[in-house]
């Protein structure tokens, strides 16, 4: 059996979405900037996708800018504001649990003389709106806080953050890459000035994303060159990718409640079974399901390494992620787990399971059996576990 439980790392393009993309690779290959009918046909398809994306977050089409993905959108939003508002201030507020696309961009700006406040989070991974308000000073130009966390699924208090940002006249950007398709977003109601998203996280193609930018907000341009995207983001548009993104977001919004209900049912069952069948395990992130993405579960298995669990599950045909996919390859413990107070040893033994459309109850039962077996086997080989067991005998 093959089981994919890594939907937060990426999803496969929906077959119906792919069908809609295909003509734009070949017969309808026109450049959206060309004035002849090839170009007009591409432009028509791009305009439709722009409307689909705008509708999904209650924006207007001229507030949508196509990019190459979440990383580019985050870079553009943060560096763009730093550039356009440098005369007003030099202070940026973010959280300690952001995706590297945000954290590393902020670190870069620090090297260029900006001050960055990395707000700490509570044990569930959420920032405290009061701490945010306290951190704002008269040089603050940007608040960038994610809508939902990619490792532990925490939903941030976006409405409150939006209201605070508005009250203080500070620009608010949110990385909503994990939230699109799982959380209803209304940029106007929520006070969001800029928002990043990425198609491959909601069953669209890789390499295409969007930055939403509120009309009237001045942001430095990201890519110099031609006049694409109202001269804000140069480069020939990726027509097939954009068509796929539009189709995928429309489907994601239309099926959001069904998908969330299915994911939550599988996830809740999985969590309940893991806690019942495996001793010395800790659920990371909110236990209150209303404060968490419906498809996310993250556990620390004491006394063993997440990397070893991942490899054993991989041999059994099960795909999961240790820490975050972006930091795997490095053995540093997850910055998110450390920020919520998970001890370093436990953070090393952590695995993210992220559910999605392809998963079934039968698959979850298979994963549970393999996981129980794997944890037992690894613990039997773990000197630390042996030592703790030995100690307990003499208490
Ligand atoms: C995946 C992800 C990104 C990066 O998006 P790409 O399109 O892969 O560059 C950024 N932020 C979050 C929260 C993510 O989960």
mmCIF file of C-alpha atoms and ligand atoms in Angstrom:
data_model
loop_
_atom_site.group_PDB
_atom_site.id
_atom_site.type_symbol
_atom_site.label_atom_id
_atom_site.label_comp_id
_atom_site.label_asym_id
_atom_site.label_seq_id
_atom_site.Cartn_x
_atom_site.Cartn_y
_atom_site.Cartn_z
ATOM 1 C CA UNK A 1 0.000 0.000 0.000
ATOM 2 C CA UNK A 2 1.210 3.548 -0.758
ATOM 3 C CA UNK A 3 -0.045 6.319 1.489
ATOM 4 C CA UNK A 4 0.669 9.998 0.985
ATOM 5 C CA UNK A 5 0.336 11.896 4.256
ATOM 6 C CA UNK A 6 2.377 14.943 3.287
ATOM 7 C CA UNK A 7 -0.249 17.227 1.741
ATOM 8 C CA UNK A 8 1.187 20.274 3.514
ATOM 9 C CA UNK A 9 4.427 19.831 1.549
ATOM 10 C CA UNK A 10 2.600 19.647 -1.763
ATOM 11 C CA UNK A 11 -0.451 18.135 -3.445
ATOM 12 C CA UNK A 12 -0.856 16.516 -6.841
ATOM 13 C CA UNK A 13 -2.605 18.540 -9.525
ATOM 14 C CA UNK A 14 -6.260 17.588 -9.722
ATOM 15 C CA UNK A 15 -6.873 15.661 -13.005
ATOM 16 C CA UNK A 16 -9.690 18.020 -14.024
ATOM 17 C CA UNK A 17 -7.474 21.023 -13.350
ATOM 18 C CA UNK A 18 -4.738 19.438 -15.449
ATOM 19 C CA UNK A 19 -7.199 18.954 -18.341
ATOM 20 C CA UNK A 20 -7.964 22.664 -18.313
ATOM 21 C CA UNK A 21 -4.254 23.516 -18.339
ATOM 22 C CA UNK A 22 -3.190 21.236 -21.199
ATOM 23 C CA UNK A 23 -4.257 23.305 -24.234
ATOM 24 C CA UNK A 24 -2.215 26.254 -22.966
ATOM 25 C CA UNK A 25 1.025 24.300 -23.329
ATOM 26 C CA UNK A 26 0.518 23.596 -27.016
ATOM 27 C CA UNK A 27 -2.308 24.784 -29.295
ATOM 28 C CA UNK A 28 -3.028 27.894 -27.246
ATOM 29 C CA UNK A 29 0.557 28.840 -26.594
ATOM 30 C CA UNK A 30 0.194 32.590 -27.121
ATOM 31 C CA UNK A 31 1.972 35.215 -25.056
ATOM 32 C CA UNK A 32 -0.606 37.098 -22.990
ATOM 33 C CA UNK A 33 1.089 40.375 -23.909
ATOM 34 C CA UNK A 34 0.804 39.868 -27.684
ATOM 35 C CA UNK A 35 -1.857 41.839 -29.513
ATOM 36 C CA UNK A 36 -2.856 39.204 -32.083
ATOM 37 C CA UNK A 37 -5.457 36.548 -31.494
ATOM 38 C CA UNK A 38 -2.958 34.045 -30.014
ATOM 39 C CA UNK A 39 -2.124 36.590 -27.337
ATOM 40 C CA UNK A 40 -5.725 37.624 -26.816
ATOM 41 C CA UNK A 41 -6.738 34.022 -26.228
ATOM 42 C CA UNK A 42 -4.021 33.615 -23.559
ATOM 43 C CA UNK A 43 -4.991 36.919 -21.983
ATOM 44 C CA UNK A 44 -8.648 35.867 -21.849
ATOM 45 C CA UNK A 45 -7.663 32.697 -19.950
ATOM 46 C CA UNK A 46 -5.393 34.667 -17.589
ATOM 47 C CA UNK A 47 -8.135 37.215 -16.911
ATOM 48 C CA UNK A 48 -10.553 34.426 -16.042
ATOM 49 C CA UNK A 49 -8.048 32.929 -13.589
ATOM 50 C CA UNK A 50 -7.492 36.363 -12.077
ATOM 51 C CA UNK A 51 -11.231 36.637 -11.466
ATOM 52 C CA UNK A 52 -11.366 33.143 -9.972
ATOM 53 C CA UNK A 53 -8.553 33.943 -7.536
ATOM 54 C CA UNK A 54 -10.032 37.356 -6.652
ATOM 55 C CA UNK A 55 -13.463 35.868 -5.961
ATOM 56 C CA UNK A 56 -11.954 33.208 -3.681
ATOM 57 C CA UNK A 57 -10.617 35.809 -1.231
ATOM 58 C CA UNK A 58 -13.174 38.602 -1.852
ATOM 59 C CA UNK A 59 -10.674 40.826 -3.642
ATOM 60 C CA UNK A 60 -10.978 42.512 -7.044
ATOM 61 C CA UNK A 61 -9.111 41.158 -10.086
ATOM 62 C CA UNK A 62 -6.804 44.189 -10.293
ATOM 63 C CA UNK A 63 -5.547 43.368 -6.799
ATOM 64 C CA UNK A 64 -4.188 39.982 -7.945
ATOM 65 C CA UNK A 65 -0.561 39.621 -9.125
ATOM 66 C CA UNK A 66 0.708 36.293 -10.437
ATOM 67 C CA UNK A 67 4.070 35.066 -9.166
ATOM 68 C CA UNK A 68 6.050 31.818 -9.157
ATOM 69 C CA UNK A 69 4.689 30.726 -5.769
ATOM 70 C CA UNK A 70 4.480 31.330 -2.065
ATOM 71 C CA UNK A 71 8.156 32.064 -1.634
ATOM 72 C CA UNK A 72 8.211 34.790 -4.266
ATOM 73 C CA UNK A 73 4.997 36.339 -2.963
ATOM 74 C CA UNK A 74 6.381 36.483 0.597
ATOM 75 C CA UNK A 75 9.667 37.981 -0.623
ATOM 76 C CA UNK A 76 7.878 40.544 -2.734
ATOM 77 C CA UNK A 77 5.419 41.607 -0.036
ATOM 78 C CA UNK A 78 8.043 42.087 2.651
ATOM 79 C CA UNK A 79 10.868 43.552 0.565
ATOM 80 C CA UNK A 80 8.382 45.630 -1.423
ATOM 81 C CA UNK A 81 7.027 47.324 1.697
ATOM 82 C CA UNK A 82 10.521 47.748 3.113
ATOM 83 C CA UNK A 83 11.424 49.559 -0.095
ATOM 84 C CA UNK A 84 8.311 51.700 -0.484
ATOM 85 C CA UNK A 85 7.953 52.698 3.189
ATOM 86 C CA UNK A 86 11.593 53.071 4.169
ATOM 87 C CA UNK A 87 11.084 56.818 4.473
ATOM 88 C CA UNK A 88 8.345 56.186 7.057
ATOM 89 C CA UNK A 89 10.046 53.617 9.225
ATOM 90 C CA UNK A 90 12.395 50.707 9.679
ATOM 91 C CA UNK A 91 10.497 48.291 11.933
ATOM 92 C CA UNK A 92 8.822 45.017 10.931
ATOM 93 C CA UNK A 93 6.836 42.666 13.175
ATOM 94 C CA UNK A 94 6.525 38.960 12.454
ATOM 95 C CA UNK A 95 6.242 35.760 14.486
ATOM 96 C CA UNK A 96 8.803 33.161 15.515
ATOM 97 C CA UNK A 97 6.894 30.389 13.724
ATOM 98 C CA UNK A 98 6.728 31.729 10.163
ATOM 99 C CA UNK A 99 7.771 29.774 7.090
ATOM 100 C CA UNK A 100 11.434 30.273 6.093
ATOM 101 C CA UNK A 101 10.227 32.322 3.094
ATOM 102 C CA UNK A 102 9.184 34.989 5.612
ATOM 103 C CA UNK A 103 11.815 34.462 8.308
ATOM 104 C CA UNK A 104 14.789 34.488 5.976
ATOM 105 C CA UNK A 105 13.447 37.535 4.144
ATOM 106 C CA UNK A 106 13.179 39.342 7.473
ATOM 107 C CA UNK A 107 16.717 38.278 8.404
ATOM 108 C CA UNK A 108 17.954 39.689 5.102
ATOM 109 C CA UNK A 109 16.277 43.018 5.861
ATOM 110 C CA UNK A 110 17.836 43.050 9.339
ATOM 111 C CA UNK A 111 21.240 42.896 7.642
ATOM 112 C CA UNK A 112 20.175 45.931 5.636
ATOM 113 C CA UNK A 113 19.398 47.895 8.768
ATOM 114 C CA UNK A 114 15.746 47.138 9.452
ATOM 115 C CA UNK A 115 14.618 46.133 12.958
ATOM 116 C CA UNK A 116 12.520 42.997 13.185
ATOM 117 C CA UNK A 117 10.447 41.846 16.161
ATOM 118 C CA UNK A 118 9.859 38.076 16.175
ATOM 119 C CA UNK A 119 6.793 37.639 18.394
ATOM 120 C CA UNK A 120 6.800 34.559 20.566
ATOM 121 C CA UNK A 121 3.806 32.199 20.581
ATOM 122 C CA UNK A 122 1.793 30.333 23.198
ATOM 123 C CA UNK A 123 1.942 26.555 23.677
ATOM 124 C CA UNK A 124 -0.481 26.111 20.772
ATOM 125 C CA UNK A 125 1.588 28.223 18.385
ATOM 126 C CA UNK A 126 -0.539 31.395 18.279
ATOM 127 C CA UNK A 127 0.656 34.940 18.887
ATOM 128 C CA UNK A 128 -0.992 37.109 21.534
ATOM 129 C CA UNK A 129 -2.680 40.113 19.880
ATOM 130 C CA UNK A 130 -1.858 42.237 22.929
ATOM 131 C CA UNK A 131 1.843 41.475 22.522
ATOM 132 C CA UNK A 132 1.519 42.486 18.885
ATOM 133 C CA UNK A 133 -0.071 45.794 19.818
ATOM 134 C CA UNK A 134 2.660 46.420 22.408
ATOM 135 C CA UNK A 135 5.358 45.755 19.819
ATOM 136 C CA UNK A 136 4.107 48.455 17.429
ATOM 137 C CA UNK A 137 6.067 51.693 17.565
ATOM 138 C CA UNK A 138 5.979 54.854 15.470
ATOM 139 C CA UNK A 139 8.556 53.359 13.074
ATOM 140 C CA UNK A 140 6.603 50.144 12.406
ATOM 141 C CA UNK A 141 5.820 49.752 8.702
ATOM 142 C CA UNK A 142 4.762 46.107 8.368
ATOM 143 C CA UNK A 143 3.164 43.248 10.266
ATOM 144 C CA UNK A 144 3.628 39.873 8.561
ATOM 145 C CA UNK A 145 1.958 36.932 10.304
ATOM 146 C CA UNK A 146 0.879 33.670 8.699
ATOM 147 C CA UNK A 147 -2.781 32.651 8.512
ATOM 148 C CA UNK A 148 -2.102 28.987 9.360
ATOM 149 C CA UNK A 149 1.091 27.250 10.409
ATOM 150 C CA UNK A 150 2.539 24.685 8.019
ATOM 151 C CA UNK A 151 4.042 22.428 10.710
ATOM 152 C CA UNK A 152 1.469 22.281 13.490
ATOM 153 C CA UNK A 153 -1.630 23.711 11.775
ATOM 154 C CA UNK A 154 -2.243 26.554 14.230
ATOM 155 C CA UNK A 155 -4.703 29.192 13.032
ATOM 156 C CA UNK A 156 -3.499 32.674 13.921
ATOM 157 C CA UNK A 157 -5.996 35.313 15.191
ATOM 158 C CA UNK A 158 -6.005 36.988 11.766
ATOM 159 C CA UNK A 159 -9.066 39.183 12.304
ATOM 160 C CA UNK A 160 -7.653 40.652 15.504
ATOM 161 C CA UNK A 161 -4.285 41.183 13.842
ATOM 162 C CA UNK A 162 -5.983 42.912 10.900
ATOM 163 C CA UNK A 163 -7.956 45.168 13.239
ATOM 164 C CA UNK A 164 -4.846 46.124 15.223
ATOM 165 C CA UNK A 165 -2.860 46.808 12.055
ATOM 166 C CA UNK A 166 -5.648 49.022 10.758
ATOM 167 C CA UNK A 167 -6.033 50.910 14.028
ATOM 168 C CA UNK A 168 -2.320 51.751 13.976
ATOM 169 C CA UNK A 169 -2.087 52.402 10.237
ATOM 170 C CA UNK A 170 0.430 49.590 9.733
ATOM 171 C CA UNK A 171 0.427 47.415 6.602
ATOM 172 C CA UNK A 172 -0.637 43.807 7.263
ATOM 173 C CA UNK A 173 0.661 40.939 5.110
ATOM 174 C CA UNK A 174 -0.285 37.306 5.718
ATOM 175 C CA UNK A 175 1.259 34.142 4.323
ATOM 176 C CA UNK A 176 -1.948 32.205 3.650
ATOM 177 C CA UNK A 177 -0.249 29.418 1.692
ATOM 178 C CA UNK A 178 -1.504 26.681 4.037
ATOM 179 C CA UNK A 179 -4.882 28.299 4.631
ATOM 180 C CA UNK A 180 -6.275 28.636 1.106
ATOM 181 C CA UNK A 181 -8.855 25.910 0.565
ATOM 182 C CA UNK A 182 -9.101 25.206 4.311
ATOM 183 C CA UNK A 183 -9.975 28.566 5.836
ATOM 184 C CA UNK A 184 -12.538 31.042 4.460
ATOM 185 C CA UNK A 185 -10.764 34.309 3.691
ATOM 186 C CA UNK A 186 -12.251 37.725 3.117
ATOM 187 C CA UNK A 187 -9.368 40.156 2.746
ATOM 188 C CA UNK A 188 -11.588 43.211 3.190
ATOM 189 C CA UNK A 189 -13.372 42.019 6.308
ATOM 190 C CA UNK A 190 -10.180 40.670 7.824
ATOM 191 C CA UNK A 191 -8.181 43.844 7.234
ATOM 192 C CA UNK A 192 -5.573 42.091 5.086
ATOM 193 C CA UNK A 193 -3.497 44.420 2.891
ATOM 194 C CA UNK A 194 -1.357 41.731 1.258
ATOM 195 C CA UNK A 195 -1.675 37.952 1.079
ATOM 196 C CA UNK A 196 0.505 35.176 -0.358
ATOM 197 C CA UNK A 197 -0.731 31.904 -1.802
ATOM 198 C CA UNK A 198 0.635 29.015 -3.834
ATOM 199 C CA UNK A 199 -1.297 26.768 -6.234
ATOM 200 C CA UNK A 200 0.515 23.500 -5.473
ATOM 201 C CA UNK A 201 -0.773 23.515 -1.897
ATOM 202 C CA UNK A 202 -4.391 23.251 -3.084
ATOM 203 C CA UNK A 203 -4.261 20.664 -5.880
ATOM 204 C CA UNK A 204 -2.980 23.091 -8.503
ATOM 205 C CA UNK A 205 0.358 23.057 -10.352
ATOM 206 C CA UNK A 206 3.762 23.897 -8.892
ATOM 207 C CA UNK A 207 5.588 27.091 -9.740
ATOM 208 C CA UNK A 208 2.634 29.463 -9.703
ATOM 209 C CA UNK A 209 1.347 31.669 -6.927
ATOM 210 C CA UNK A 210 -0.316 34.984 -6.232
ATOM 211 C CA UNK A 211 0.350 38.091 -4.243
ATOM 212 C CA UNK A 212 -2.859 39.929 -3.403
ATOM 213 C CA UNK A 213 -2.163 43.618 -2.847
ATOM 214 C CA UNK A 214 -4.914 45.985 -1.757
ATOM 215 C CA UNK A 215 -5.642 48.735 -4.243
ATOM 216 C CA UNK A 216 -3.991 51.980 -3.255
ATOM 217 C CA UNK A 217 -1.187 50.318 -1.323
ATOM 218 C CA UNK A 218 2.198 51.242 -2.738
ATOM 219 C CA UNK A 219 4.683 48.396 -2.890
ATOM 220 C CA UNK A 220 8.056 48.352 -4.632
ATOM 221 C CA UNK A 221 8.186 46.311 -7.826
ATOM 222 C CA UNK A 222 9.748 42.871 -7.536
ATOM 223 C CA UNK A 223 11.000 42.073 -11.008
ATOM 224 C CA UNK A 224 12.201 44.718 -13.440
ATOM 225 C CA UNK A 225 11.513 44.295 -17.136
ATOM 226 C CA UNK A 226 8.387 44.386 -19.268
ATOM 227 C CA UNK A 227 5.024 45.812 -18.363
ATOM 228 C CA UNK A 228 3.306 42.606 -17.259
ATOM 229 C CA UNK A 229 1.096 42.677 -14.164
ATOM 230 C CA UNK A 230 0.534 46.463 -14.408
ATOM 231 C CA UNK A 231 4.338 46.946 -14.530
ATOM 232 C CA UNK A 232 4.668 45.475 -11.040
ATOM 233 C CA UNK A 233 5.991 42.031 -11.907
ATOM 234 C CA UNK A 234 7.768 41.682 -15.232
ATOM 235 C CA UNK A 235 8.107 38.444 -17.157
ATOM 236 C CA UNK A 236 5.932 36.497 -19.613
ATOM 237 C CA UNK A 237 3.033 35.026 -17.688
ATOM 238 C CA UNK A 238 2.897 31.259 -17.094
ATOM 239 C CA UNK A 239 -0.436 30.776 -18.848
ATOM 240 C CA UNK A 240 -0.928 27.019 -18.189
ATOM 241 C CA UNK A 241 0.068 27.418 -14.543
ATOM 242 C CA UNK A 242 -2.189 30.431 -14.061
ATOM 243 C CA UNK A 243 -5.123 28.656 -15.726
ATOM 244 C CA UNK A 244 -4.486 25.724 -13.367
ATOM 245 C CA UNK A 245 -4.326 27.989 -10.354
ATOM 246 C CA UNK A 246 -7.665 29.592 -11.209
ATOM 247 C CA UNK A 247 -9.361 26.252 -11.764
ATOM 248 C CA UNK A 248 -7.826 24.779 -8.591
ATOM 249 C CA UNK A 249 -8.818 27.646 -6.313
ATOM 250 C CA UNK A 250 -12.382 27.611 -7.602
ATOM 251 C CA UNK A 251 -12.621 23.899 -6.790
ATOM 252 C CA UNK A 252 -10.886 24.337 -3.444
ATOM 253 C CA UNK A 253 -13.402 26.959 -2.348
ATOM 254 C CA UNK A 254 -16.414 25.070 -3.697
ATOM 255 C CA UNK A 255 -15.409 21.872 -1.845
ATOM 256 C CA UNK A 256 -13.835 23.473 1.219
ATOM 257 C CA UNK A 257 -16.415 22.296 3.752
ATOM 258 C CA UNK A 258 -16.517 18.734 2.384
ATOM 259 C CA UNK A 259 -12.734 18.475 2.241
ATOM 260 C CA UNK A 260 -12.340 19.872 5.745
ATOM 261 C CA UNK A 261 -14.958 17.479 7.118
ATOM 262 C CA UNK A 262 -13.315 14.451 5.468
ATOM 263 C CA UNK A 263 -9.814 15.461 6.538
ATOM 264 C CA UNK A 264 -10.929 16.223 10.078
ATOM 265 C CA UNK A 265 -12.686 12.868 10.447
ATOM 266 C CA UNK A 266 -9.568 10.969 9.374
ATOM 267 C CA UNK A 267 -7.224 13.205 11.363
ATOM 268 C CA UNK A 268 -9.309 13.025 14.550
ATOM 269 C CA UNK A 269 -9.504 9.246 14.350
ATOM 270 C CA UNK A 270 -5.765 9.044 13.699
ATOM 271 C CA UNK A 271 -4.880 11.299 16.658
ATOM 272 C CA UNK A 272 -7.194 9.436 19.010
ATOM 273 C CA UNK A 273 -5.694 6.079 17.991
ATOM 274 C CA UNK A 274 -2.073 7.262 18.213
ATOM 275 C CA UNK A 275 -2.631 8.627 21.723
ATOM 276 C CA UNK A 276 -4.387 5.410 22.756
ATOM 277 C CA UNK A 277 -1.931 2.945 21.240
ATOM 278 C CA UNK A 278 1.482 4.588 21.679
ATOM 279 C CA UNK A 279 2.832 5.574 25.111
ATOM 280 C CA UNK A 280 5.030 8.657 25.641
ATOM 281 C CA UNK A 281 3.751 10.615 22.670
ATOM 282 C CA UNK A 282 2.868 14.278 22.579
ATOM 283 C CA UNK A 283 0.436 15.982 20.203
ATOM 284 C CA UNK A 284 2.051 19.254 19.079
ATOM 285 C CA UNK A 285 -0.204 22.197 18.264
ATOM 286 C CA UNK A 286 -3.750 22.972 19.378
ATOM 287 C CA UNK A 287 -5.869 20.164 20.854
ATOM 288 C CA UNK A 288 -8.871 22.430 20.208
ATOM 289 C CA UNK A 289 -9.724 21.447 16.630
ATOM 290 C CA UNK A 290 -11.289 24.858 15.977
ATOM 291 C CA UNK A 291 -7.884 26.453 16.321
ATOM 292 C CA UNK A 292 -6.149 24.121 13.888
ATOM 293 C CA UNK A 293 -6.127 23.186 10.188
ATOM 294 C CA UNK A 294 -8.444 20.210 9.627
ATOM 295 C CA UNK A 295 -5.761 18.119 7.931
ATOM 296 C CA UNK A 296 -2.822 18.502 10.325
ATOM 297 C CA UNK A 297 -1.473 16.234 13.046
ATOM 298 C CA UNK A 298 2.023 16.598 14.521
ATOM 299 C CA UNK A 299 3.468 14.307 17.174
ATOM 300 C CA UNK A 300 6.660 13.985 19.189
ATOM 301 C CA UNK A 301 7.530 10.360 19.889
ATOM 302 C CA UNK A 302 9.807 10.344 22.931
ATOM 303 C CA UNK A 303 13.221 8.621 22.975
ATOM 304 C CA UNK A 304 13.541 8.193 19.192
ATOM 305 C CA UNK A 305 14.477 10.232 16.126
ATOM 306 C CA UNK A 306 11.889 11.588 13.699
ATOM 307 C CA UNK A 307 14.282 10.870 10.818
ATOM 308 C CA UNK A 308 14.334 7.169 11.734
ATOM 309 C CA UNK A 309 10.547 7.010 11.964
ATOM 310 C CA UNK A 310 10.293 8.747 8.599
ATOM 311 C CA UNK A 311 12.661 6.232 6.973
ATOM 312 C CA UNK A 312 10.864 3.207 8.432
ATOM 313 C CA UNK A 313 7.488 4.529 7.284
ATOM 314 C CA UNK A 314 8.984 5.310 3.869
ATOM 315 C CA UNK A 315 10.013 1.643 3.544
ATOM 316 C CA UNK A 316 6.401 0.720 4.330
ATOM 317 C CA UNK A 317 5.168 3.025 1.517
ATOM 318 C CA UNK A 318 4.056 5.828 3.822
ATOM 319 C CA UNK A 319 5.108 9.415 3.076
ATOM 320 C CA UNK A 320 5.280 11.819 6.024
ATOM 321 C CA UNK A 321 7.486 14.710 7.023
ATOM 322 C CA UNK A 322 9.785 15.271 9.981
ATOM 323 C CA UNK A 323 9.876 18.850 11.171
ATOM 324 C CA UNK A 324 9.122 20.758 8.005
ATOM 325 C CA UNK A 325 9.896 19.629 4.486
ATOM 326 C CA UNK A 326 11.875 22.803 4.008
ATOM 327 C CA UNK A 327 14.296 22.017 6.817
ATOM 328 C CA UNK A 328 14.597 18.294 6.219
ATOM 329 C CA UNK A 329 18.090 17.524 5.083
ATOM 330 C CA UNK A 330 19.238 19.599 8.018
ATOM 331 C CA UNK A 331 19.158 17.990 11.432
ATOM 332 C CA UNK A 332 18.259 21.192 13.232
ATOM 333 C CA UNK A 333 15.106 20.730 15.288
ATOM 334 C CA UNK A 334 12.075 22.604 14.037
ATOM 335 C CA UNK A 335 11.996 26.293 15.014
ATOM 336 C CA UNK A 336 8.216 26.003 15.344
ATOM 337 C CA UNK A 337 8.360 23.161 17.881
ATOM 338 C CA UNK A 338 11.035 24.953 19.882
ATOM 339 C CA UNK A 339 8.903 28.127 19.852
ATOM 340 C CA UNK A 340 5.914 26.292 21.397
ATOM 341 C CA UNK A 341 8.152 24.945 24.141
ATOM 342 C CA UNK A 342 8.790 21.382 22.970
ATOM 343 C CA UNK A 343 12.080 20.252 24.547
ATOM 344 C CA UNK A 344 14.907 19.834 22.041
ATOM 345 C CA UNK A 345 15.072 16.015 22.428
ATOM 346 C CA UNK A 346 11.329 15.674 21.823
ATOM 347 C CA UNK A 347 11.476 18.073 18.874
ATOM 348 C CA UNK A 348 13.982 15.692 17.289
ATOM 349 C CA UNK A 349 11.414 12.890 17.509
ATOM 350 C CA UNK A 350 8.637 14.724 15.698
ATOM 351 C CA UNK A 351 6.591 13.841 12.643
ATOM 352 C CA UNK A 352 3.971 15.798 10.705
ATOM 353 C CA UNK A 353 1.085 13.878 9.168
ATOM 354 C CA UNK A 354 -0.958 15.999 6.745
ATOM 355 C CA UNK A 355 -4.119 14.514 5.275
ATOM 356 C CA UNK A 356 -5.752 15.173 1.925
ATOM 357 C CA UNK A 357 -8.189 14.137 -0.747
ATOM 358 C CA UNK A 358 -6.642 10.770 -1.597
ATOM 359 C CA UNK A 359 -6.630 9.393 1.965
ATOM 360 C CA UNK A 360 -9.053 6.722 3.187
ATOM 361 C CA UNK A 361 -9.887 5.124 6.534
ATOM 362 C CA UNK A 362 -8.275 1.922 5.333
ATOM 363 C CA UNK A 363 -5.023 3.808 4.692
ATOM 364 C CA UNK A 364 -5.145 5.388 8.128
ATOM 365 C CA UNK A 365 -5.538 1.953 9.749
ATOM 366 C CA UNK A 366 -2.550 0.697 7.780
ATOM 367 C CA UNK A 367 -0.475 3.715 8.859
ATOM 368 C CA UNK A 368 -1.483 3.204 12.495
ATOM 369 C CA UNK A 369 -0.316 -0.426 12.441
ATOM 370 C CA UNK A 370 2.996 0.463 10.806
ATOM 371 C CA UNK A 371 3.528 3.416 13.113
ATOM 372 C CA UNK A 372 2.899 1.423 16.303
ATOM 373 C CA UNK A 373 5.258 -1.279 15.049
ATOM 374 C CA UNK A 374 7.942 1.261 14.022
ATOM 375 C CA UNK A 375 7.886 3.173 17.297
ATOM 376 C CA UNK A 376 8.116 -0.062 19.308
ATOM 377 C CA UNK A 377 10.996 -1.349 17.204
ATOM 378 C CA UNK A 378 12.972 1.915 17.313
ATOM 379 C CA UNK A 379 12.422 2.268 21.038
ATOM 380 C CA UNK A 380 13.642 -1.294 21.599
ATOM 381 C CA UNK A 381 16.900 -0.187 19.942
ATOM 382 C CA UNK A 382 17.089 3.161 21.753
ATOM 383 C CA UNK A 383 19.646 3.357 24.579
ATOM 384 C CA UNK A 384 17.758 6.320 26.021
ATOM 385 C CA UNK A 385 14.519 4.343 26.140
ATOM 386 C CA UNK A 386 16.272 1.345 27.709
ATOM 387 C CA UNK A 387 17.811 3.588 30.335
ATOM 388 C CA UNK A 388 14.475 5.232 31.203
ATOM 389 C CA UNK A 389 12.743 1.844 31.368
ATOM 390 C CA UNK A 390 15.525 0.566 33.668
ATOM 391 C CA UNK A 391 15.229 3.592 35.943
ATOM 392 C CA UNK A 392 11.481 3.130 36.215
ATOM 393 C CA UNK A 393 11.952 -0.450 37.484
ATOM 394 C CA UNK A 394 13.716 0.843 40.578
ATOM 395 C CA UNK A 395 11.356 3.657 41.462
HETATM 396 C C1 LIG B 1 4.795 25.842 1.049
HETATM 397 C C2 LIG B 1 4.801 27.123 1.804
HETATM 398 C C3 LIG B 1 5.447 28.262 1.305
HETATM 399 C C4 LIG B 1 6.269 28.231 0.042
HETATM 400 O O1 LIG B 1 5.464 28.160 -1.099
HETATM 401 P P1 LIG B 1 6.151 27.754 -2.501
HETATM 402 O O2 LIG B 1 5.082 27.965 -3.497
HETATM 403 O O3 LIG B 1 6.513 26.315 -2.361
HETATM 404 O O4 LIG B 1 7.314 28.631 -2.696
HETATM 405 C C5 LIG B 1 5.369 29.434 2.021
HETATM 406 N N1 LIG B 1 4.675 29.500 3.171
HETATM 407 C C6 LIG B 1 4.040 28.436 3.691
HETATM 408 C C7 LIG B 1 3.274 28.571 4.955
HETATM 409 C C8 LIG B 1 4.082 27.207 3.028
HETATM 410 O O5 LIG B 1 3.465 26.162 3.550
#
